[in-house]
XYZ file of C-alpha atoms in Angstrom:
741
model
C 22.839 -31.206 30.812
C 21.410 -28.766 28.213
C 22.923 -30.925 25.452
C 21.039 -33.936 26.817
C 17.791 -31.979 26.866
C 18.391 -30.874 23.271
C 19.013 -34.462 22.260
C 15.780 -35.576 23.961
C 13.832 -32.794 22.233
C 15.269 -33.827 18.873
C 14.425 -37.487 19.525
C 10.824 -36.671 20.389
C 10.488 -34.319 17.406
C 11.831 -36.986 15.048
C 8.944 -39.307 16.000
C 6.204 -36.704 16.547
C 3.321 -37.040 14.091
C 3.027 -34.117 11.713
C -0.311 -32.449 10.982
C -1.826 -33.090 7.538
C -0.585 -30.955 4.614
C -3.620 -28.660 4.662
C -3.057 -27.915 8.352
C 0.626 -27.187 7.750
C -0.345 -24.587 5.196
C -2.985 -23.107 7.511
C -0.566 -22.756 10.399
C 2.045 -21.061 8.234
C -0.449 -18.575 6.825
C -1.989 -17.949 10.242
C 1.371 -16.640 11.429
C 1.884 -14.565 8.301
C 4.853 -16.589 7.109
C 5.735 -17.042 3.458
C 7.007 -20.285 1.957
C 10.329 -18.511 1.336
C 10.693 -17.577 5.013
C 10.043 -21.133 6.209
C 12.447 -22.510 3.618
C 15.164 -20.055 4.679
C 14.702 -20.912 8.364
C 14.940 -24.649 7.698
C 17.713 -24.224 5.108
C 15.813 -26.025 2.357
C 14.518 -25.000 -1.051
C 11.208 -23.228 -1.495
C 9.948 -26.131 -3.605
C 10.674 -28.506 -0.720
C 8.362 -26.639 1.669
C 5.675 -26.423 -1.036
C 5.917 -30.197 -1.521
C 5.497 -30.759 2.240
C 2.379 -28.571 2.240
C 0.887 -30.268 -0.802
C 1.539 -33.782 0.491
C 3.793 -34.728 -2.422
C 6.701 -35.474 -0.089
C 7.300 -35.769 3.644
C 10.165 -34.114 5.518
C 13.110 -36.224 6.653
C 15.581 -35.689 9.496
C 17.228 -33.431 10.383
C 14.862 -30.921 8.715
C 11.859 -32.885 9.963
C 12.828 -32.258 13.584
C 12.904 -28.496 13.140
C 9.758 -28.531 10.992
C 7.860 -30.519 13.618
C 8.947 -28.061 16.308
C 7.812 -25.122 14.183
C 4.398 -26.662 13.528
C 3.934 -27.563 17.201
C 4.576 -23.985 18.329
C 2.292 -22.590 15.643
C -0.446 -25.050 16.634
C -0.257 -23.723 20.198
C -0.652 -20.162 18.912
C -3.374 -20.971 16.376
C -5.484 -23.967 17.459
C -7.639 -25.630 14.850
C -10.827 -23.528 14.471
C -14.053 -25.046 15.774
C -17.607 -24.385 14.688
C -18.502 -22.825 18.020
C -18.604 -19.049 17.995
C -15.938 -17.412 20.184
C -16.994 -15.805 23.415
C -17.333 -12.037 23.161
C -14.615 -10.101 24.862
C -12.009 -12.859 24.611
C -8.809 -11.627 23.049
C -6.762 -13.973 20.867
C -3.348 -14.824 22.284
C -1.572 -13.407 19.253
C -3.234 -10.015 19.608
C -0.942 -8.627 22.264
C -1.872 -5.437 24.085
C 0.371 -2.450 23.732
C 0.436 1.131 24.908
C -0.402 3.755 22.278
C 2.546 5.336 20.531
C 2.885 8.993 19.688
C 0.718 8.827 16.605
C -1.013 5.437 16.863
C -2.802 4.184 19.964
C -3.404 0.547 20.654
C -5.973 -0.464 18.062
C -9.083 -2.599 18.348
C -11.517 -3.160 21.114
C -12.878 -6.216 22.828
C -16.652 -6.372 22.867
C -18.135 -5.331 26.206
C -21.465 -6.328 27.780
C -24.475 -4.632 26.232
C -25.730 -1.887 28.511
C -28.127 0.263 26.493
C -31.150 -0.273 24.309
C -30.247 -0.600 20.638
C -32.605 0.002 17.743
C -31.877 -1.380 14.301
C -33.216 -0.116 10.997
C -32.739 -1.425 7.487
C -32.882 0.567 4.267
C -32.794 -2.590 2.146
C -32.405 -5.663 4.332
C -31.796 -6.289 8.013
C -29.419 -9.172 7.511
C -27.119 -8.076 4.673
C -23.659 -7.176 5.864
C -21.561 -7.568 2.742
C -20.189 -4.272 1.423
C -21.088 -5.238 -2.117
C -24.811 -5.493 -1.406
C -27.185 -3.393 -3.573
C -26.875 0.239 -2.610
C -29.635 2.159 -0.931
C -31.666 4.789 -2.679
C -30.764 8.410 -2.141
C -34.119 9.467 -0.728
C -35.610 6.270 0.672
C -36.080 6.539 4.417
C -35.413 3.377 6.415
C -38.241 1.634 8.156
C -37.849 1.045 11.868
C -37.766 -2.194 13.807
C -36.746 -2.280 17.454
C -34.558 -4.926 19.012
C -33.835 -4.639 22.706
C -30.465 -5.474 24.201
C -31.748 -7.582 27.093
C -31.004 -11.190 27.909
C -33.229 -12.325 25.064
C -31.444 -10.265 22.444
C -29.518 -13.267 21.079
C -32.803 -14.944 20.190
C -34.294 -11.799 18.665
C -31.338 -10.907 16.434
C -30.428 -13.246 13.615
C -27.006 -14.834 13.842
C -24.314 -13.295 11.607
C -23.801 -14.839 8.210
C -21.345 -17.682 7.912
C -17.753 -16.513 7.775
C -18.468 -13.182 9.495
C -16.788 -12.552 12.831
C -19.655 -12.106 15.350
C -17.671 -9.363 17.094
C -17.874 -7.275 13.912
C -21.176 -8.432 12.461
C -22.185 -4.868 11.529
C -19.122 -4.312 9.394
C -15.904 -2.318 9.695
C -17.405 1.169 9.848
C -20.501 3.331 10.028
C -21.480 6.737 8.702
C -23.181 8.673 11.511
C -25.924 11.076 10.410
C -28.925 12.819 11.961
C -32.435 12.535 10.486
C -35.301 14.460 12.140
C -33.340 14.613 15.367
C -32.570 10.884 15.397
C -28.937 9.820 15.199
C -28.454 6.970 12.721
C -25.427 4.846 11.943
C -25.356 3.693 8.302
C -23.381 0.472 8.013
C -22.385 -1.653 5.034
C -25.006 -3.667 3.212
C -27.802 -1.181 3.870
C -27.853 -1.803 7.627
C -28.911 1.237 9.697
C -28.654 1.445 13.486
C -30.335 3.864 15.865
C -27.711 5.554 18.035
C -28.852 6.639 21.520
C -25.607 8.479 22.347
C -26.020 12.223 22.993
C -22.346 13.179 23.315
C -19.063 12.205 21.709
C -17.907 10.208 24.793
C -21.236 8.369 24.796
C -20.884 7.744 21.055
C -17.495 6.145 21.617
C -18.891 3.984 24.432
C -21.844 2.891 22.284
C -19.539 1.996 19.394
C -17.373 -0.253 21.552
C -20.160 -1.816 23.605
C -23.026 -2.194 21.155
C -21.932 -1.115 17.685
C -20.319 -4.458 16.754
C -18.053 -2.582 14.345
C -14.497 -3.437 13.392
C -12.506 -5.692 11.113
C -10.589 -8.921 11.835
C -6.821 -8.774 11.555
C -5.270 -9.353 8.143
C -2.407 -11.491 9.444
C -2.121 -14.104 12.167
C 0.113 -12.133 14.555
C -1.661 -8.851 13.777
C -4.379 -6.846 15.502
C -8.016 -6.291 14.702
C -8.860 -2.969 13.071
C -10.517 -0.299 15.177
C -14.124 0.602 14.412
C -14.363 3.679 12.185
C -17.088 6.320 12.515
C -17.592 8.812 9.701
C -19.352 11.958 10.951
C -21.557 13.930 8.568
C -22.102 17.675 8.942
C -25.427 17.038 10.667
C -23.716 14.696 13.130
C -21.026 17.284 13.833
C -23.644 19.888 14.704
C -25.528 17.389 16.850
C -22.445 16.579 18.910
C -21.249 20.165 19.287
C -18.424 20.009 16.756
C -17.754 22.627 14.058
C -18.840 21.785 10.527
C -15.601 23.294 9.192
C -12.247 24.106 10.747
C -10.964 27.647 11.005
C -7.820 28.677 9.136
C -5.781 28.268 12.302
C -7.306 24.860 13.039
C -6.568 23.704 9.490
C -2.977 24.878 9.906
C -2.529 22.913 13.135
C -4.734 20.053 11.940
C -6.763 19.881 15.153
C -9.283 21.528 17.454
C -7.878 23.646 20.285
C -7.265 21.843 23.571
C -9.934 23.892 25.372
C -12.770 22.887 23.035
C -15.778 21.643 25.011
C -15.845 18.238 23.289
C -12.206 17.641 24.226
C -13.045 18.547 27.823
C -15.939 16.050 27.720
C -13.605 13.323 26.532
C -11.045 14.134 29.229
C -13.691 13.979 31.963
C -14.712 10.530 30.681
C -11.067 9.355 30.782
C -10.739 9.139 26.993
C -7.451 10.147 25.427
C -6.347 11.442 22.025
C -3.122 10.748 20.189
C -0.575 13.523 19.835
C -2.202 14.492 16.542
C -5.191 15.672 18.575
C -8.810 15.928 17.469
C -8.464 16.432 13.732
C -9.898 15.041 10.488
C -8.743 11.532 11.458
C -9.041 11.540 15.259
C -8.264 8.465 17.356
C -9.965 8.212 20.744
C -8.728 5.530 23.128
C -8.085 4.329 26.635
C -4.752 2.701 27.526
C -4.797 -1.062 27.173
C -5.499 -3.079 30.293
C -4.506 -6.702 30.002
C -5.905 -8.088 26.768
C -8.651 -5.466 26.498
C -8.160 -2.662 23.988
C -10.496 0.272 23.476
C -10.072 2.600 20.533
C -12.375 4.270 17.994
C -11.297 6.257 14.969
C -13.242 9.177 13.527
C -13.273 10.367 9.930
C -14.666 13.857 9.312
C -15.129 14.548 5.571
C -16.072 18.215 5.981
C -12.695 18.731 7.663
C -11.047 17.440 4.466
C -10.398 13.945 5.742
C -11.189 12.539 2.294
C -8.788 14.280 -0.091
C -10.705 15.165 -3.254
C -7.650 14.288 -5.371
C -8.102 10.663 -4.380
C -11.681 10.412 -3.112
C -13.379 12.759 -5.558
C -16.715 13.975 -4.191
C -17.059 11.089 -1.731
C -17.507 13.544 1.126
C -20.726 14.808 -0.460
C -22.305 11.360 -0.937
C -25.462 10.460 1.038
C -24.647 8.432 4.186
C -25.728 5.042 2.806
C -23.681 5.481 -0.362
C -20.638 6.733 1.537
C -20.895 3.677 3.809
C -21.010 1.467 0.731
C -17.943 3.142 -0.790
C -15.784 3.142 2.352
C -17.027 -0.301 3.346
C -15.964 -1.767 0.015
C -12.553 -0.108 0.377
C -12.269 -1.598 3.874
C -13.177 -5.102 2.721
C -10.832 -5.046 -0.273
C -7.934 -3.013 1.151
C -8.392 -2.335 4.875
C -10.326 -0.014 7.157
C -8.981 3.472 6.380
C -6.465 4.646 8.980
C -6.061 8.152 7.606
C -5.201 9.431 4.162
C -4.711 6.911 1.360
C -0.951 7.303 1.893
C -1.228 6.525 5.607
C -3.483 3.554 4.873
C -1.054 2.253 2.250
C 1.724 2.274 4.823
C -0.452 0.802 7.573
C -1.424 -2.017 5.209
C 2.234 -3.056 4.984
C 2.420 -3.322 8.767
C -0.946 -5.084 9.055
C 0.224 -7.783 6.650
C 3.650 -8.116 8.323
C 3.158 -7.261 12.030
C 6.427 -6.428 13.789
C 5.977 -8.914 16.647
C 4.185 -12.115 17.511
C 3.196 -13.948 20.664
C 5.055 -16.841 22.250
C 4.111 -18.993 25.191
C 5.739 -18.000 28.471
C 6.855 -21.285 30.014
C 7.040 -19.689 33.450
C 3.444 -18.424 33.541
C 1.778 -20.599 30.924
C 0.390 -17.491 29.249
C 1.501 -15.591 26.192
C 3.962 -12.743 25.917
C 5.564 -10.696 23.185
C 8.432 -12.471 21.455
C 11.941 -11.183 22.107
C 12.705 -11.192 18.385
C 10.885 -9.499 15.546
C 8.306 -11.302 13.491
C 10.052 -13.024 10.540
C 9.637 -11.055 7.344
C 8.690 -7.819 9.117
C 10.569 -4.575 9.682
C 10.459 -5.016 13.455
C 9.315 -2.598 16.139
C 12.253 -0.220 16.085
C 13.462 2.114 13.317
C 16.868 1.611 11.735
C 19.147 4.301 10.356
C 19.398 4.590 6.606
C 22.724 4.821 4.791
C 24.097 8.374 4.381
C 23.605 8.203 0.608
C 19.937 7.223 1.140
C 19.220 10.108 3.509
C 17.229 13.021 2.051
C 18.557 16.545 2.432
C 18.211 17.853 5.981
C 18.507 14.411 7.605
C 20.428 14.287 10.918
C 23.070 12.059 9.282
C 23.970 15.029 7.077
C 24.097 17.709 9.771
C 27.878 18.123 9.417
C 27.718 19.030 5.723
C 28.412 22.682 4.888
C 25.333 24.875 4.639
C 23.813 25.020 1.125
C 25.950 22.075 0.045
C 24.535 20.445 -3.094
C 25.183 16.724 -3.058
C 26.338 15.136 -6.292
C 25.180 11.765 -7.699
C 28.285 10.275 -6.074
C 26.943 11.421 -2.680
C 23.208 10.875 -2.996
C 20.957 8.021 -4.100
C 18.507 9.521 -6.586
C 16.088 6.861 -7.802
C 13.030 8.600 -9.214
C 10.450 8.026 -11.942
C 11.019 9.149 -15.525
C 10.522 12.717 -16.735
C 12.066 12.586 -20.219
C 11.268 13.769 -23.721
C 13.043 14.376 -27.033
C 12.316 16.137 -30.338
C 10.446 14.149 -32.983
C 12.443 12.672 -35.834
C 11.596 13.547 -39.458
C 9.875 10.190 -39.866
C 7.804 10.702 -36.709
C 6.703 14.115 -37.960
C 5.037 12.390 -40.931
C 2.803 10.409 -38.547
C -0.631 11.800 -37.761
C -0.958 11.074 -34.060
C 0.776 10.891 -30.720
C -0.632 8.016 -28.665
C -0.056 7.673 -24.929
C -0.136 4.382 -23.037
C -0.148 4.196 -19.254
C 1.056 1.330 -17.055
C -1.613 0.113 -14.637
C -0.510 0.494 -11.009
C 3.106 0.703 -12.143
C 4.584 1.061 -8.655
C 2.584 -1.895 -7.361
C 3.928 -3.971 -10.253
C 7.428 -2.741 -9.371
C 6.958 -3.983 -5.809
C 5.798 -7.438 -6.889
C 8.464 -10.059 -6.166
C 11.011 -7.419 -5.152
C 13.536 -8.385 -2.477
C 14.077 -5.456 -0.107
C 16.121 -4.910 3.014
C 14.451 -5.621 6.349
C 17.224 -4.475 8.667
C 20.055 -1.984 8.943
C 22.646 -1.561 6.167
C 26.208 -2.853 6.215
C 28.912 -0.697 4.619
C 31.385 -2.551 2.386
C 34.275 -1.371 0.202
C 35.044 -2.734 -3.280
C 32.205 -5.283 -3.137
C 31.353 -7.823 -5.787
C 27.927 -6.942 -7.111
C 25.196 -9.398 -6.150
C 21.866 -8.810 -7.963
C 20.046 -10.726 -5.215
C 21.331 -8.505 -2.410
C 19.260 -5.357 -1.783
C 21.182 -2.201 -1.097
C 22.723 0.957 -2.546
C 25.801 0.749 -4.764
C 28.325 3.396 -5.809
C 29.237 2.441 -9.368
C 30.076 4.052 -12.702
C 27.527 3.075 -15.386
C 28.522 5.707 -17.934
C 30.084 3.013 -20.132
C 26.742 1.335 -20.875
C 25.967 2.019 -24.554
C 22.293 1.639 -25.470
C 23.233 1.347 -29.144
C 24.436 -2.190 -28.484
C 22.786 -4.176 -25.747
C 22.092 -7.770 -24.916
C 18.542 -9.078 -25.301
C 18.502 -12.498 -23.761
C 21.441 -14.362 -25.292
C 21.708 -12.180 -28.393
C 23.209 -8.731 -28.927
C 20.946 -6.115 -30.533
C 21.781 -2.923 -32.396
C 19.482 0.000 -31.526
C 19.388 3.751 -32.006
C 20.569 4.672 -28.535
C 19.996 8.392 -29.157
C 16.228 7.798 -29.288
C 16.065 5.952 -25.973
C 16.308 7.398 -22.453
C 19.064 6.130 -20.217
C 17.659 3.616 -17.727
C 19.986 4.944 -15.030
C 18.674 8.482 -14.522
C 15.135 9.870 -14.175
C 15.955 12.575 -16.732
C 17.015 9.937 -19.244
C 20.453 11.521 -19.605
C 23.498 9.276 -19.712
C 25.327 9.290 -16.354
C 28.583 11.205 -16.322
C 30.467 9.149 -13.750
C 30.078 7.220 -10.502
C 26.683 7.491 -8.830
C 24.620 5.698 -6.211
C 22.024 3.240 -7.486
C 19.603 0.746 -5.978
C 20.148 -2.935 -6.726
C 17.565 -3.234 -9.572
C 19.283 -0.462 -11.545
C 22.747 -2.025 -11.314
C 21.328 -5.462 -12.056
C 19.807 -4.097 -15.265
C 23.220 -2.864 -16.452
C 24.481 -6.427 -16.033
C 21.402 -7.735 -17.853
C 22.215 -5.447 -20.796
C 25.583 -7.176 -21.084
C 27.959 -4.820 -19.262
C 30.351 -5.391 -16.375
C 29.982 -3.380 -13.190
C 32.599 -2.698 -10.520
C 31.111 -0.958 -7.457
C 33.481 1.154 -5.398
C 31.430 0.761 -2.227
C 27.956 -0.251 -1.129
C 25.481 -0.312 1.725
C 23.878 -3.746 1.610
C 21.232 -5.445 3.734
C 21.849 -9.065 4.595
C 18.508 -9.275 6.392
C 16.085 -9.114 3.501
C 12.928 -10.590 2.040
C 9.946 -10.030 -0.234
C 8.252 -7.733 2.243
C 5.849 -6.152 -0.261
C 4.473 -9.291 -1.905
C 1.374 -9.631 0.297
C 0.808 -5.859 0.037
C 0.945 -6.051 -3.743
C -1.359 -9.064 -3.889
C -4.054 -7.429 -1.780
C -3.999 -4.151 -3.708
C -3.866 -5.972 -7.040
C -6.913 -8.035 -6.134
C -8.742 -4.931 -4.915
C -8.006 -3.087 -8.152
C -8.974 -5.953 -10.455
C -12.195 -6.670 -8.511
C -13.226 -3.016 -8.630
C -12.460 -2.713 -12.325
C -14.572 -5.839 -12.884
C -17.436 -4.074 -11.085
C -17.022 -1.343 -13.702
C -17.224 -3.811 -16.570
C -13.494 -4.170 -17.280
C -12.656 -7.865 -17.135
C -9.196 -9.344 -16.665
C -9.793 -11.917 -19.427
C -10.927 -9.402 -22.079
C -9.290 -9.346 -25.500
C -7.318 -6.184 -26.437
C -10.268 -4.835 -28.435
C -12.749 -5.683 -25.677
C -10.474 -4.103 -23.090
C -10.177 -0.817 -24.974
C -13.939 -0.766 -25.524
C -14.647 -1.502 -21.850
C -12.256 1.248 -20.726
C -14.146 3.823 -22.784
C -16.092 5.920 -20.237
C -15.848 3.156 -17.629
C -16.089 5.709 -14.835
C -19.625 6.642 -15.863
C -20.962 3.130 -15.207
C -20.697 3.481 -11.430
C -19.236 6.782 -10.187
C -18.752 5.421 -6.662
C -16.723 2.427 -7.808
C -14.757 4.788 -10.046
C -13.868 6.769 -6.909
C -12.760 3.514 -5.318
C -10.390 2.846 -8.242
C -8.746 6.233 -7.683
C -8.452 5.587 -3.952
C -6.823 2.184 -4.484
C -4.278 3.633 -6.912
C -3.559 6.483 -4.494
C -3.042 3.917 -1.731
C -0.272 2.348 -3.800
C 1.532 5.562 -4.704
C 0.982 7.183 -1.331
C 2.145 4.128 0.593
C 5.396 3.977 -1.379
C 5.915 7.728 -0.985
C 5.274 7.539 2.758
C 8.339 5.299 3.107
C 10.391 8.491 2.789
C 8.088 11.031 4.396
C 9.675 14.464 4.735
C 9.248 16.994 7.588
C 5.781 18.524 7.815
C 6.320 21.861 9.491
C 6.222 21.619 13.298
C 9.171 24.009 13.571
C 11.598 21.580 11.979
C 15.109 22.773 11.065
C 17.682 21.019 8.810
C 19.806 18.557 10.753
C 17.095 17.844 13.301
C 15.043 14.624 13.356
C 11.393 14.800 12.355
C 8.447 12.710 13.513
C 8.433 10.180 10.657
C 11.994 9.056 11.489
C 10.683 7.314 14.612
C 8.683 4.841 12.513
C 10.096 1.418 11.553
C 8.396 2.009 8.202
C 10.494 5.075 7.419
C 12.587 3.275 4.845
C 13.874 5.408 1.935
C 15.857 2.418 0.671
C 12.661 0.418 0.076
C 11.073 3.355 -1.722
C 14.172 3.745 -3.903
C 14.191 0.037 -4.766
C 10.520 0.092 -5.818
C 10.971 3.178 -7.998
C 14.167 1.744 -9.488
C 12.405 -1.509 -10.327
C 9.440 0.366 -11.817
C 11.661 2.498 -14.067
C 13.681 -0.534 -15.154
C 10.492 -2.487 -15.922
C 9.414 0.328 -18.226
C 12.804 0.603 -19.933
C 12.911 -3.140 -20.558
C 9.615 -2.872 -22.465
C 10.826 0.207 -24.368
C 13.885 -1.725 -25.547
C 11.927 -4.840 -26.464
C 9.438 -2.775 -28.465
C 12.183 -0.824 -30.246
C 14.139 -3.949 -31.167
C 11.061 -5.635 -32.626
C 9.287 -2.699 -34.323
C 11.897 0.050 -34.784
C 9.569 2.431 -32.901
C 10.915 4.600 -30.081
C 9.123 6.675 -27.429
C 9.019 10.443 -27.843
C 8.159 11.221 -24.198
C 7.880 9.428 -20.864
C 6.423 10.728 -17.628
C 6.470 8.311 -14.703
C 4.282 5.442 -15.962
C 3.096 7.023 -19.245
C 4.896 6.593 -22.598
C 4.024 8.409 -25.837
C 4.637 7.048 -29.353
C 4.052 8.534 -32.806
C 1.560 6.453 -34.822
C -0.598 6.542 -37.941
C -3.782 5.775 -35.986
C -5.434 6.970 -32.792
C -5.465 3.612 -30.971
C -2.647 1.785 -29.156
C -3.419 -1.126 -31.454
C -2.131 1.027 -34.333
C 1.440 0.663 -33.070
C 1.515 -2.214 -30.558
C 2.721 -5.392 -32.324
C -0.206 -7.720 -31.647
C -0.330 -10.816 -33.846
C -3.381 -13.075 -33.773
C -4.416 -11.325 -30.572
C -1.116 -12.087 -28.824
C 1.290 -9.353 -27.670
C 5.043 -9.204 -28.133
C 6.581 -11.372 -25.371
C 8.167 -9.072 -22.810
C 6.723 -5.960 -24.478
C 3.702 -3.737 -23.930
C 0.453 -5.600 -23.325
C -3.046 -4.163 -23.102
C -5.003 -5.295 -20.054
C -6.256 -4.421 -16.603
C -3.668 -6.220 -14.453
C -0.827 -4.243 -12.824
C 2.080 -3.914 -15.249
C -0.177 -4.050 -18.311
C -1.101 -0.837 -20.114
C -4.204 1.102 -21.020
C -4.867 3.932 -23.448
C -3.927 7.217 -21.781
C -4.888 9.592 -24.590
C -4.292 10.624 -28.186
C -3.421 14.005 -29.699
C -2.235 14.983 -33.162
C 1.398 15.466 -34.070
C 0.472 18.993 -35.159
C -0.813 19.644 -31.645
C 2.464 18.450 -30.146
C 4.665 20.506 -32.435
C 2.412 23.528 -31.940
C 2.655 23.298 -28.148
C 6.428 23.004 -28.238
C 6.691 25.951 -30.605
C 4.321 28.017 -28.477
C 6.459 27.541 -25.380
C 9.739 27.471 -27.326
C 10.593 24.142 -25.723
C 11.561 21.479 -28.303
C 11.803 18.871 -25.534
C 8.622 19.795 -23.643
C 7.305 16.589 -22.088
C 4.144 15.900 -24.088
C 3.325 12.889 -21.898
C 2.198 15.365 -19.241
C -0.622 16.641 -21.449
C -1.447 13.716 -23.730
C -4.606 12.800 -21.829
C -6.691 15.890 -22.573
C -4.334 18.140 -24.536
C -4.692 21.003 -22.055
C -1.426 22.876 -21.402
C -1.185 25.765 -18.955
C 1.606 28.229 -18.338
C 1.699 27.063 -14.733
C 2.670 23.581 -15.946
C 5.718 25.059 -17.642
C 6.890 27.236 -14.803
C 5.980 30.523 -16.504
């Protein structure tokens, strides 16, 4: 009987009208699916799906049947938007409720009926909500206009601007401050709200019921971002919280359980995550049905905004801090913690682990039994033993103090390599450093990574398209003779770092490598014969959307600072000169975006953070689906290989070799102070496949210039002929601490 039903379904699907091409594309994107994922599911080429979505061709059976079924189910999940504004408090079917986990409660909050009087003030305009609106003055005091939250409030308050979700019309966040005893919430676009709440529980209630703060989800199956409140020192004092944490509180990262504010929250039935009330506190109530209630706090004076990444943001006036964090939220996402935490959360927000499906028994929606395509799923998977960092439970049976060799441990890290200058380089006047823009983001772009657990295989045939870790001997690769495209090139291999080790030394035997590293050995013209491997058949380009969003955020912010993506090399170098002085706040945002990239990649292999951990025991991060050291290794491998490919191309064309490399910075000897004095630009065009000046990720900028005499003097001073000068090329300052003395 089931076969008959299947046949009937197929017959109906074969004649069902398909939505227009634009709607097909909308439905796919609404569910967070890539063209590649749809093509893989339907067993067709990527170009075929693109043609269906552009209207160039129409699907034919049997693929049409499956495609029609896919579109029908997506249309049920994501109906065609109408012009009518959604009713407040109505949750979307794809935003499924969930109980808070150990470190992350159920995010978001449905709007509740207005219950208190709300006053609204505007420092610049009462209707602007865009985070890029003109910033408020430092000393200007907002004028007051009252708007009462009675039944006529809808007529009194202007409707939100087109394209703005009415649930979050006041933006993603607010900076809460106190002025002459009045609590004010500074929102994006110069909007200022009077806050009647006199306690932290009341502040949370006001935020969820009247604040209209939050951010729509970034992906169809995802969840809306929780409203974020940033508390100034004056606000902390007003609400009975300490302006600074004690040494013990900083060590534990939270207030003690018996603090009066925590007792107030408990009496009001509000809960905290296991991280407690710290610099990034999350206050929530367990989800009931489709209703979620959660507010996040950011407390700068408790070091929530790390000065290494946020500069002096914590000292900015409230309106300017709201502008800075609001722009970060609109271009990246609402901060969820440190830049590293936010970088990791952005991956999940763009590829949610689950999605909703219609329950045929009830007619409602429920969580799907399978993970969302292209995501990492809801549950963590074990890494391969070679991918496990020291102290991991998989290694608990190793002898104490055992030092794993390259044949036991995957060690994909960024470059830290240098060599002595040649006689010819000593005749040059300068050492010029170039730095790759957002190198790790560029390394993630288009990278296929594993999505599921690894499979162990012996004597495998190497497949460059299959992500994994491979035990292979690459010591036979000779950089003096390599393949560039279809031609073999002769180079001075002694002046180049090995692409296979972070130290640049030639490998001495079998070692574990990520797929991009082994694939590069094949690209250079050498055979590889892995002895064993841990490969991941379930894979995809998980980081593409993450890269695209961070790339766009970086380029847009640099444009705000006067550095255009279409600038010529000379214009680019001129625009980069003192670009941070043009708008210090946007310069802070650039640093935060770059830290989001590096921190997010690093967080994929987060190590134990105290808490009484002992080697061989699991630590908190291992319970996350996003604890994936294999993905981190693949990104770093790809980044290092990308750099080496450019080093080789430049050497083959110009005969110039790097003298030092540190992560994403390379130093060359040159006759002039500018990168243009050694980069082979001709008629304004760079060497194809080589270094290219520009603002986009993967292009390079000028890192710094010092004299050759400075470099030789520093090495002589510290009696280190291979001291890595790339570490100090920016400002020339060398300290004994840097050299371990």
